[in-house]
Short mmCIF file of C-alpha atoms in Angstrom, two decimals:
data_model
loop_
_atom_site.label_atom_id
_atom_site.label_comp_id
_atom_site.label_asym_id
_atom_site.label_seq_id
_atom_site.Cartn_x
_atom_site.Cartn_y
_atom_site.Cartn_z
CA MET A 1 21.23 4.59 1.85
CA ARG A 2 18.73 7.43 2.24
CA ARG A 3 15.73 6.37 3.79
CA THR A 4 12.99 6.83 0.83
CA LEU A 5 9.16 8.52 1.17
CA VAL A 6 6.46 5.60 0.09
CA ILE A 7 3.30 5.90 1.68
CA VAL A 8 -0.06 0.59 2.61
CA THR A 9 -13.13 -7.20 -2.33
CA CYS A 10 -15.65 -8.79 -3.74
CA LEU A 11 -16.83 -6.35 -6.60
CA ALA A 12 -20.22 -7.69 -7.37
CA ALA A 13 -20.94 -8.52 -10.93
CA VAL A 14 -24.43 -6.93 -12.61
CA THR A 15 -26.88 -9.22 -15.04
CA ALA A 16 -28.74 -8.52 -17.15
CA ALA A 17 -32.71 -10.52 -18.19
CA GLY A 18 -33.84 -10.16 -21.39
CA CYS A 19 -37.33 -10.14 -21.90
CA GLY A 20 -38.22 -11.92 -24.69
CA GLY A 21 -36.72 -13.77 -28.22
CA THR A 22 -33.96 -12.18 -30.32
CA ASP A 23 -37.26 -12.92 -33.30
CA GLY A 24 -39.55 -10.26 -31.29
CA LYS A 25 -41.63 -13.12 -29.69
CA PRO A 26 -42.34 -14.17 -26.09
CA GLU A 27 -40.23 -17.15 -25.06
CA PRO A 28 -41.87 -20.69 -24.51
CA VAL A 29 -43.46 -21.25 -20.60
CA PRO A 30 -42.34 -23.49 -18.83
CA SER A 31 -44.49 -26.67 -18.18
CA ALA A 32 -46.13 -26.87 -15.06
CA ALA A 33 -43.66 -30.06 -14.32
CA GLY A 34 -41.20 -27.90 -14.59
CA SER A 35 -38.72 -29.19 -17.81
CA ALA A 36 -35.92 -26.89 -16.78
CA ALA A 37 -32.97 -27.55 -15.07
CA PRO A 38 -32.77 -27.49 -11.78
CA ALA A 39 -31.20 -24.56 -10.41
CA ALA A 40 -27.14 -24.65 -9.03
CA PRO A 41 -27.16 -24.77 -5.18
CA ALA A 42 -26.04 -21.22 -4.06
CA THR A 43 -23.26 -20.81 -2.51
CA PRO A 44 -23.58 -19.54 1.34
CA GLU A 45 -22.76 -16.21 2.11
CA ALA A 46 -19.42 -15.33 4.24
CA LYS A 47 -19.39 -14.06 7.01
CA THR A 48 -19.07 -10.40 7.31
CA ALA A 49 -17.45 -8.26 10.00
CA ASP A 50 -16.44 -4.10 10.03
CA PRO A 51 -14.14 -4.36 11.79
CA PRO A 52 -13.72 -8.14 12.78
CA THR A 53 -13.35 -9.08 16.18
CA ALA A 54 -11.54 -12.96 15.67
CA PHE A 55 -10.62 -14.80 12.81
CA ASP A 56 -11.71 -18.82 11.71
CA ALA A 57 -7.98 -20.41 12.02
CA GLY A 58 -9.03 -23.47 11.04
CA ALA A 59 -9.84 -22.18 7.78
CA ALA A 60 -7.37 -20.73 6.52
CA VAL A 61 -6.95 -20.87 2.84
CA THR A 62 -3.90 -20.43 0.97
CA LEU A 63 -3.17 -17.88 -0.89
CA PRO A 64 -0.40 -17.51 -4.24
CA ALA A 65 3.16 -17.10 -3.09
CA GLY A 66 3.50 -13.59 -4.06
CA ALA A 67 1.58 -12.50 -2.41
CA LEU A 68 3.41 -12.01 0.46
CA SER A 69 7.03 -12.12 1.74
CA SER A 70 8.52 -13.10 5.37
CA ASN A 71 11.56 -13.13 7.01
CA VAL A 72 12.78 -17.21 8.19
CA ALA A 73 10.59 -16.47 11.87
CA GLY A 74 7.47 -15.94 9.83
CA ASN A 75 7.28 -12.18 10.14
CA VAL A 76 6.50 -10.94 7.26
CA THR A 77 8.44 -8.10 5.55
CA SER A 78 6.48 -6.84 1.89
CA THR A 79 3.34 -7.21 0.49
CA PHE A 80 2.24 -7.13 -2.78
CA LEU A 81 -1.08 -6.91 -2.20
CA THR A 82 -4.51 -4.75 -1.88
CA LEU A 83 -6.89 -6.29 -0.26
CA ARG A 84 -10.56 -5.00 -1.17
CA ASP A 85 -13.68 -7.09 0.59
CA ARG A 86 -13.14 -10.36 -0.71
CA THR A 87 -10.32 -9.47 -3.66
CA GLY A 88 -6.66 -9.34 -3.54
CA TYR A 89 -5.03 -7.64 -5.91
CA LEU A 90 -1.48 -9.19 -6.38
CA VAL A 91 1.84 -7.77 -8.39
CA GLY A 92 4.66 -9.58 -10.14
CA PRO A 93 7.66 -8.99 -12.12
CA THR A 94 5.23 -9.83 -14.89
CA ALA A 95 1.72 -9.68 -14.23
CA MET A 96 -1.19 -8.25 -12.51
CA ASN A 97 -3.57 -10.57 -10.80
CA ALA A 98 -6.82 -10.84 -8.90
CA VAL A 99 -8.25 -13.25 -6.41
CA ASP A 100 -10.86 -14.51 -3.92
CA VAL A 101 -9.01 -14.69 -0.86
CA LEU A 102 -11.34 -17.19 0.63
CA THR A 103 -11.31 -19.56 -2.43
CA GLY A 104 -8.12 -19.75 -3.40
CA LYS A 105 -9.11 -19.30 -7.03
CA GLU A 106 -7.60 -16.51 -9.30
CA ILE A 107 -10.32 -14.40 -11.04
CA TRP A 108 -8.41 -13.05 -13.60
CA THR A 109 -4.49 -11.80 -14.98
CA VAL A 110 -3.07 -9.21 -16.76
CA PRO A 111 -0.20 -9.40 -17.94
CA VAL A 112 2.90 -6.65 -18.71
CA GLU A 113 3.75 -6.20 -22.23
CA ARG A 114 7.51 -5.77 -21.49
CA GLU A 115 10.83 -7.60 -21.04
CA PRO A 116 11.01 -7.70 -16.67
CA GLY A 117 13.47 -5.26 -14.83
CA ASP A 118 14.04 -7.12 -12.14
CA PRO A 119 12.18 -10.62 -12.46
CA ASN A 120 13.86 -11.70 -9.63
CA ASN A 121 13.53 -9.84 -6.54
CA GLN A 122 12.05 -11.61 -4.20
CA ARG A 123 13.52 -14.87 -5.80
CA GLY A 124 16.56 -15.02 -3.38
CA PRO A 125 17.06 -16.60 0.38
CA PHE A 126 17.26 -12.57 1.85
CA VAL A 127 14.92 -10.38 2.93
CA ASN A 128 14.38 -7.64 0.43
CA THR A 129 12.25 -5.04 1.02
CA THR A 130 12.35 -3.32 -1.94
CA GLY A 131 10.65 -4.70 -5.53
CA PRO A 132 6.85 -3.68 -6.40
CA ARG A 133 4.45 -2.68 -4.00
CA PRO A 134 0.70 -3.41 -4.03
CA PRO A 135 -1.66 -2.02 -6.82
CA ALA A 136 -3.36 1.23 -6.10
CA VAL A 137 -7.73 0.15 -6.68
CA THR A 138 -10.33 2.13 -6.08
CA ASP A 139 -13.75 0.94 -7.98
CA ARG A 140 -13.37 2.03 -11.59
CA LEU A 141 -10.11 0.94 -12.51
CA ALA A 142 -6.66 -0.93 -10.76
CA ALA A 143 -4.00 -0.67 -11.57
CA ALA A 144 0.07 -1.35 -10.54
CA ALA A 145 3.57 -0.50 -12.01
CA VAL A 146 7.03 -2.24 -12.69
CA PRO A 147 9.82 -2.12 -13.49
CA VAL A 148 10.83 -3.21 -17.51
CA VAL A 149 13.32 -3.07 -19.69
CA MET A 150 12.52 -1.58 -23.46
CA PRO A 151 14.17 -3.33 -26.27
CA GLU A 152 16.96 -1.30 -28.15
CA LYS A 153 16.09 -0.08 -31.64
CA GLY A 154 18.29 -0.33 -34.40
CA THR A 155 21.52 2.52 -32.55
CA THR A 156 19.13 3.28 -29.72
CA PRO A 157 20.35 1.20 -26.90
CA ALA A 158 17.79 -0.22 -24.63
CA PHE A 159 16.48 0.77 -21.40
CA ILE A 160 14.90 1.03 -18.55
CA ALA A 161 11.19 2.09 -17.79
CA LEU A 162 8.78 2.32 -15.27
CA SER A 163 5.33 0.38 -17.11
CA VAL A 164 2.49 1.06 -15.05
CA VAL A 165 -0.66 -1.39 -16.27
CA ALA A 166 -4.58 -0.02 -15.61
CA ALA A 167 -7.82 -2.70 -15.58
CA ASP A 168 -11.22 -2.64 -14.62
CA PRO A 169 -11.28 -3.97 -11.41
CA GLU A 170 -13.99 -6.70 -12.01
CA LYS A 171 -13.44 -8.35 -14.97
CA GLY A 172 -9.61 -7.67 -15.87
CA VAL A 173 -10.08 -6.00 -19.28
CA LYS A 174 -6.95 -4.93 -19.48
CA ALA A 175 -8.04 0.25 -19.85
CA TRP A 176 -4.20 0.50 -20.58
CA GLN A 177 0.54 -0.12 -19.93
CA ALA A 178 2.10 3.05 -19.82
CA ASP A 179 5.76 2.96 -20.42
CA ILE A 180 7.55 6.05 -18.94
CA LYS A 181 11.91 6.19 -19.14
CA VAL A 182 13.14 6.90 -15.94
CA SER A 183 17.23 6.34 -16.53
CA GLU A 184 19.25 7.84 -18.96
CA ASP A 185 22.58 4.96 -18.07
CA GLN A 186 22.14 2.83 -21.11
CA TYR A 187 24.05 0.10 -18.41
CA ALA A 188 21.33 1.17 -16.18
CA ASP A 189 19.53 -1.87 -14.43
CA ALA A 190 16.58 -1.68 -11.45
CA GLY A 191 17.43 -4.53 -9.42
CA ASN A 192 16.14 -3.10 -5.93
CA ALA A 193 13.81 -0.97 -7.98
CA VAL A 194 11.48 0.22 -5.80
CA THR A 195 7.70 0.75 -8.01
CA GLN A 196 4.67 1.99 -7.21
CA VAL A 197 0.54 3.08 -8.39
CA VAL A 198 0.80 6.43 -5.19
CA ALA A 199 -3.24 6.98 -5.36
CA ILE A 200 -6.03 6.68 -8.80
CA THR A 201 -7.94 9.70 -9.27
CA ASP A 202 -10.70 12.22 -10.95
CA LYS A 203 -7.46 13.89 -12.06
CA ALA A 204 -4.53 11.27 -12.83
CA VAL A 205 -3.01 8.25 -11.76
CA ILE A 206 0.31 8.73 -9.85
CA ALA A 207 3.11 6.15 -10.17
CA ARG A 208 7.19 6.17 -8.79
CA TYR A 209 10.00 4.99 -9.26
CA SER A 210 12.33 4.92 -7.18
CA ARG A 211 16.30 3.07 -7.07
CA GLN A 212 18.44 3.57 -3.74
CA ASP A 213 20.29 6.88 -4.28
CA GLU A 214 20.42 6.99 -8.05
CA GLU A 215 17.17 7.36 -9.92
CA HIS A 216 13.32 9.30 -8.24
CA VAL A 217 11.10 9.38 -10.91
CA THR A 218 7.35 10.24 -10.15
CA VAL A 219 4.34 10.23 -13.09
CA ALA A 220 0.80 11.44 -13.75
CA LEU A 221 -0.90 9.28 -15.86
CA ASP A 222 -4.81 10.57 -17.62
CA PRO A 223 -6.49 7.52 -15.82
CA ALA A 224 -8.83 7.08 -19.38
CA SER A 225 -5.76 6.40 -21.46
CA GLY A 226 -2.49 6.25 -19.80
CA LYS A 227 -1.29 9.39 -21.41
CA THR A 228 1.63 10.89 -19.75
CA LEU A 229 0.27 14.49 -17.64
CA TRP A 230 3.54 15.60 -16.00
CA GLU A 231 7.47 13.94 -15.03
CA ARG A 232 9.19 14.89 -12.43
CA LYS A 233 12.44 13.56 -11.67
CA ASP A 234 14.53 13.69 -8.25
CA TYR A 235 10.55 13.33 -7.13
CA ASP A 236 9.36 10.34 -5.01
CA ALA A 237 5.25 11.08 -4.44
CA GLY A 238 3.73 10.07 -1.13
CA SER A 239 -0.16 10.72 -0.55
CA VAL A 240 -1.87 12.61 -1.82
CA HIS A 241 -4.67 15.03 -0.42
CA GLY A 242 -7.11 16.18 -2.29
CA ASP A 243 -5.66 17.91 -5.68
CA ILE A 244 -2.24 18.09 -3.79
CA LEU A 245 0.31 15.66 -4.24
CA VAL A 246 3.51 15.90 -1.83
CA GLY A 247 6.66 13.42 -1.92
CA THR A 248 10.37 13.33 -1.15
CA ASP A 249 12.05 16.26 -3.17
CA TYR A 250 15.42 14.99 -4.11
CA ASN A 251 16.40 18.45 -5.45
CA VAL A 252 17.73 21.11 -2.14
CA ALA A 253 19.56 23.49 -3.39
CA GLU A 254 20.92 24.53 0.71
CA ASN A 255 23.30 20.58 0.20
CA SER A 256 22.51 17.81 -1.93
CA SER A 257 22.33 15.09 0.32
CA MET A 258 19.05 16.37 2.07
CA THR A 259 15.74 16.11 1.68
CA GLN A 260 12.47 17.84 1.89
CA ALA A 261 8.78 17.62 1.63
CA THR A 262 7.21 19.01 -1.77
CA ALA A 263 4.25 19.86 -2.33
CA VAL A 264 2.27 19.77 -6.17
CA ASP A 265 -1.06 20.50 -8.00
CA LEU A 266 -1.79 16.75 -8.97
CA ALA A 267 -3.36 17.64 -12.68
CA THR A 268 0.00 19.54 -13.64
CA GLY A 269 2.69 19.18 -11.08
CA GLN A 270 3.32 23.11 -10.66
CA GLN A 271 5.44 24.04 -7.17
CA LYS A 272 2.55 24.35 -3.88
CA TRP A 273 4.44 24.85 -0.85
CA VAL A 274 7.37 22.97 0.70
CA GLY A 275 8.04 21.99 4.04
CA ALA A 276 10.42 18.83 6.56
CA GLY A 277 13.50 20.51 5.68
CA ARG A 278 16.49 19.98 6.46
CA SER A 279 15.69 16.01 6.51
CA SER A 280 18.06 13.44 5.65
CA GLY A 281 15.23 10.68 5.22
CA LEU A 282 11.25 11.23 5.05
CA THR A 283 9.07 8.86 4.70
CA ASP A 284 5.00 10.22 4.32
CA ILE A 285 2.38 7.55 6.18
CA PRO A 286 -1.22 7.70 4.82
CA ALA A 287 -3.35 9.76 7.17
CA ASP A 288 -7.02 11.90 7.02
CA PRO A 289 -6.58 14.21 3.60
CA ALA A 290 -6.43 17.35 6.31
CA LEU A 291 -2.91 16.04 7.40
CA VAL A 292 0.55 14.97 5.62
CA VAL A 293 1.85 12.72 8.17
CA LEU A 294 5.89 11.59 7.81
CA THR A 295 8.42 10.37 9.84
CA ARG A 296 12.10 12.19 9.72
CA THR A 297 15.06 11.97 10.10
CA ASP A 298 17.40 14.90 10.69
CA TYR A 299 20.19 15.79 8.39
CA GLY A 300 22.61 17.09 11.00
CA SER A 301 21.46 15.00 14.05
CA GLY A 302 20.59 12.15 12.45
CA ASP A 303 17.44 12.28 15.00
CA SER A 304 14.10 11.33 14.26
CA SER A 305 10.04 12.06 15.54
CA LEU A 306 7.05 12.25 13.62
CA LEU A 307 5.88 15.51 12.25
CA PHE A 308 1.81 16.50 10.94
CA LEU A 309 2.05 18.95 8.52
CA ASP A 310 -1.24 20.91 7.80
CA SER A 311 -2.00 19.35 3.57
CA ALA A 312 -2.46 22.76 2.37
CA THR A 313 0.05 24.89 3.60
CA GLY A 314 2.85 22.99 4.96
CA ALA A 315 3.04 24.08 7.99
CA GLU A 316 4.26 22.65 10.85
CA LYS A 317 1.29 21.39 13.62
CA LEU A 318 3.10 18.72 15.37
CA LYS A 319 6.52 16.98 16.44
CA LEU A 320 7.49 14.17 18.55
CA ASP A 321 11.01 13.38 19.28
CA GLY A 322 11.51 9.38 18.44
CA GLU A 323 14.13 7.73 20.16
CA LYS A 324 17.90 9.49 20.24
CA SER A 325 20.87 7.05 18.90
CA PHE A 326 24.10 8.19 16.70
CA GLY A 327 23.06 6.60 13.78
CA SER A 328 19.72 7.52 11.22
CA LEU A 329 16.71 4.51 13.57
CA PRO A 330 13.98 6.02 11.76
CA TYR A 331 10.68 6.91 14.46
CA GLY A 332 8.76 4.08 14.03
CA ASP A 333 5.53 1.92 12.33
CA CYS A 334 2.66 4.12 12.10
CA PHE A 335 -1.04 2.45 10.21
CA TYR A 336 -4.14 4.89 9.66
CA ASP A 337 -7.17 2.67 9.92
CA GLN A 338 -8.57 4.95 7.02
CA GLN A 339 -11.30 6.56 8.64
CA SER A 340 -10.35 8.59 11.87
CA VAL A 341 -7.02 7.06 13.85
CA LEU A 342 -3.86 6.90 13.22
CA VAL A 343 -1.43 4.28 15.91
CA CYS A 344 2.02 4.79 16.27
CA GLN A 345 4.26 1.95 17.82
CA SER A 346 7.38 3.40 18.36
CA ASP A 347 10.69 2.24 20.93
CA GLY A 348 7.98 -0.11 22.67
CA VAL A 349 5.83 2.22 23.12
CA LEU A 350 2.02 2.29 21.15
CA THR A 351 0.36 5.38 20.77
CA GLY A 352 -2.96 6.74 18.94
CA TYR A 353 -3.38 9.70 17.27
CA ASP A 354 -7.00 11.44 16.21
CA ALA A 355 -5.88 11.54 12.57
CA LYS A 356 -7.54 14.11 11.74
CA THR A 357 -5.88 16.87 14.43
CA ALA A 358 -2.69 14.81 15.63
CA GLY A 359 -4.35 15.35 18.89
CA LYS A 360 -3.65 11.95 21.35
CA LEU A 361 -6.27 9.43 22.02
CA TRP A 362 -4.13 6.94 24.41
CA SER A 363 -1.12 5.13 25.22
CA LEU A 364 0.22 1.80 26.00
CA PRO A 365 1.75 0.85 28.23
CA ASP A 366 0.44 2.18 30.85
CA GLN A 367 1.42 0.98 34.20
CA ALA A 368 -1.40 2.59 36.69
CA ALA A 369 -3.60 0.01 35.48
CA ASN A 370 -1.36 -3.10 34.80
CA ARG A 371 -1.47 -2.96 30.74
CA VAL A 372 1.53 -3.20 28.52
CA ALA A 373 1.96 -2.65 24.88
CA PRO A 374 1.19 -5.53 22.49
CA GLY A 375 3.56 -5.72 18.94
CA LEU A 376 1.28 -4.03 15.72
CA THR A 377 0.51 -5.59 12.99
CA VAL A 378 -2.43 -3.66 10.93
CA VAL A 379 -4.97 -0.65 12.25
CA TRP A 380 -8.36 -1.15 10.00
CA HIS A 381 -11.33 0.77 11.22
CA GLY A 382 -11.30 1.25 14.44
CA ALA A 383 -9.48 -1.79 15.78
CA LEU A 384 -5.73 -2.83 16.36
CA TYR A 385 -4.49 -6.59 16.15
CA GLY A 386 -1.31 -7.20 17.00
CA VAL A 387 0.30 -10.52 19.20
CA THR A 388 0.55 -9.90 23.44
CA GLN A 389 4.04 -10.55 24.89
CA GLY A 390 3.21 -13.84 24.83
CA GLY A 391 2.76 -14.29 21.14
CA GLN A 392 -1.51 -14.50 20.98
CA PRO A 393 -3.20 -13.03 18.77
CA ILE A 394 -5.51 -10.03 19.78
CA VAL A 395 -7.40 -6.58 19.34
CA LEU A 396 -8.17 -2.94 20.65
CA ASP A 397 -10.41 -0.82 20.19
CA ALA A 398 -8.10 2.09 18.09
CA LYS A 399 -9.62 4.88 19.10
CA THR A 400 -9.69 3.69 23.13
CA GLY A 401 -6.68 1.70 23.17
CA LYS A 402 -8.54 -1.29 25.29
CA ASP A 403 -8.57 -4.35 25.12
CA LEU A 404 -11.57 -4.56 22.08
CA SER A 405 -10.87 -8.92 21.61
CA VAL A 406 -8.41 -11.60 24.04
CA ASP A 407 -9.57 -14.80 22.91
CA ASN A 408 -10.06 -17.53 20.08
CA VAL A 409 -8.94 -14.24 18.02
CA GLY A 410 -7.23 -16.63 15.27
CA ALA A 411 -4.51 -14.26 13.95
CA ALA A 412 -3.02 -11.75 13.67
CA PRO A 413 -3.45 -10.59 10.18
CA VAL A 414 -1.62 -7.68 8.19
CA LEU A 415 -4.34 -7.22 5.94
CA VAL A 416 -7.74 -6.86 6.99
CA SER A 417 -11.69 -6.30 5.40
CA LYS A 418 -14.90 -7.80 6.73
CA TYR A 419 -14.14 -10.41 4.71
CA ALA A 420 -10.76 -11.67 5.92
CA GLY A 421 -7.54 -11.73 7.73
CA ILE A 422 -4.24 -12.01 5.42
CA THR A 423 -1.00 -13.18 6.98
CA TYR A 424 2.32 -15.51 6.60
CA ASP A 425 0.68 -18.82 8.02
CA LYS A 426 5.10 -20.19 8.58
CA GLN A 427 3.92 -23.83 9.64
CA ARG A 428 2.01 -24.01 6.03
CA ASN A 429 5.50 -21.32 4.10
CA ALA A 430 3.21 -19.68 2.85
CA PRO A 431 0.53 -17.00 3.07
CA VAL A 432 -2.73 -17.25 4.25
CA ALA A 433 -6.00 -16.08 4.95
CA TYR A 434 -8.44 -16.23 7.70
CA PRO A 435 -12.06 -16.32 7.10
CA VAL A 436 -13.73 -13.63 9.36
CA GLU A 437 -15.84 -15.71 12.08
CA LYS A 438 -16.78 -12.38 14.27
#
């Protein structure tokens, strides 16, 4: 089966205080004795650190079950939550929600007004890495994508659609919902589909629908109204680089079993360049806008590699070979710290790269220094989070690879903000948020 390209806050409320009564007369002044009701005690401010180097393991907050999924070992296999400051934005088959991760309380919910296309995706006993990807969130908009079933109408049969729901990220007021037909087969279903809002920009909201080798659809929507700007079939959106969108293209003239990276204009969908040809699988890694970073499987040999392409032209700037194999092993896992560093773990080797230039920064293991590579869970704002070979949480400096915090780290999160780290707690059998300790 092909691997498709995927590309991975406490919002302050502003209130205005009135200066006078509604009839234009001044408001009465309280007496010196203070007849007004006493103000409620202020909630203590949460600890913050950017990046955090330790979490309070004794103050874990249980989050909704739909935030993460894990295997029997407690390892996170899928995330359905985007963390911004202390707000978690979740997507499920029937709604998009926001929750305060430091209290576990729901802030708002926005329903998807259609019948879910894959309602039981994460309910089975086995690991399933398909399903909706976490919402995309900006200061102006939060948006998520799920498959839905559009009902039959007269002699027109029912069909599967990609439903994109958008809302105000602070108040949860629904902005719009767009339903885009993704299958011409009236008997098709959305089982094991991957749906995602890849990016939100001032020009377009980019969303994708992918189901095994059957359907691949990318759509660009107007951010204000949800109106379709353009649609491209046999194409999975991956990452946005300024005014360019790069994705996996399944429409390859040389061989229908091949894939390639194709860049299109974000606003119009017009093709700009083609790269990473003769591939059998591509996975997009978010990184600095200057570079397109892909893990690639070669169509002929099955060997994997890590590619760095110029985002403006598609020209190859660096290629790193992965583990040789007779099959199609992926290169490994790569994480962008959202600032300047890309960290990849492949074949037991952990390496840091400059996210803008692809220059190598450091690598572990380092036999000369008697240092081994930890297991990587996430990288954020210059810090690398993971576990030692003995299973203890650890934090490294993502720019140098040096130990940053080794004692009483508290957790090895898969999602991080300046307020909390989130992972799966096997003892609680639930996703949890650990407040920042320092």
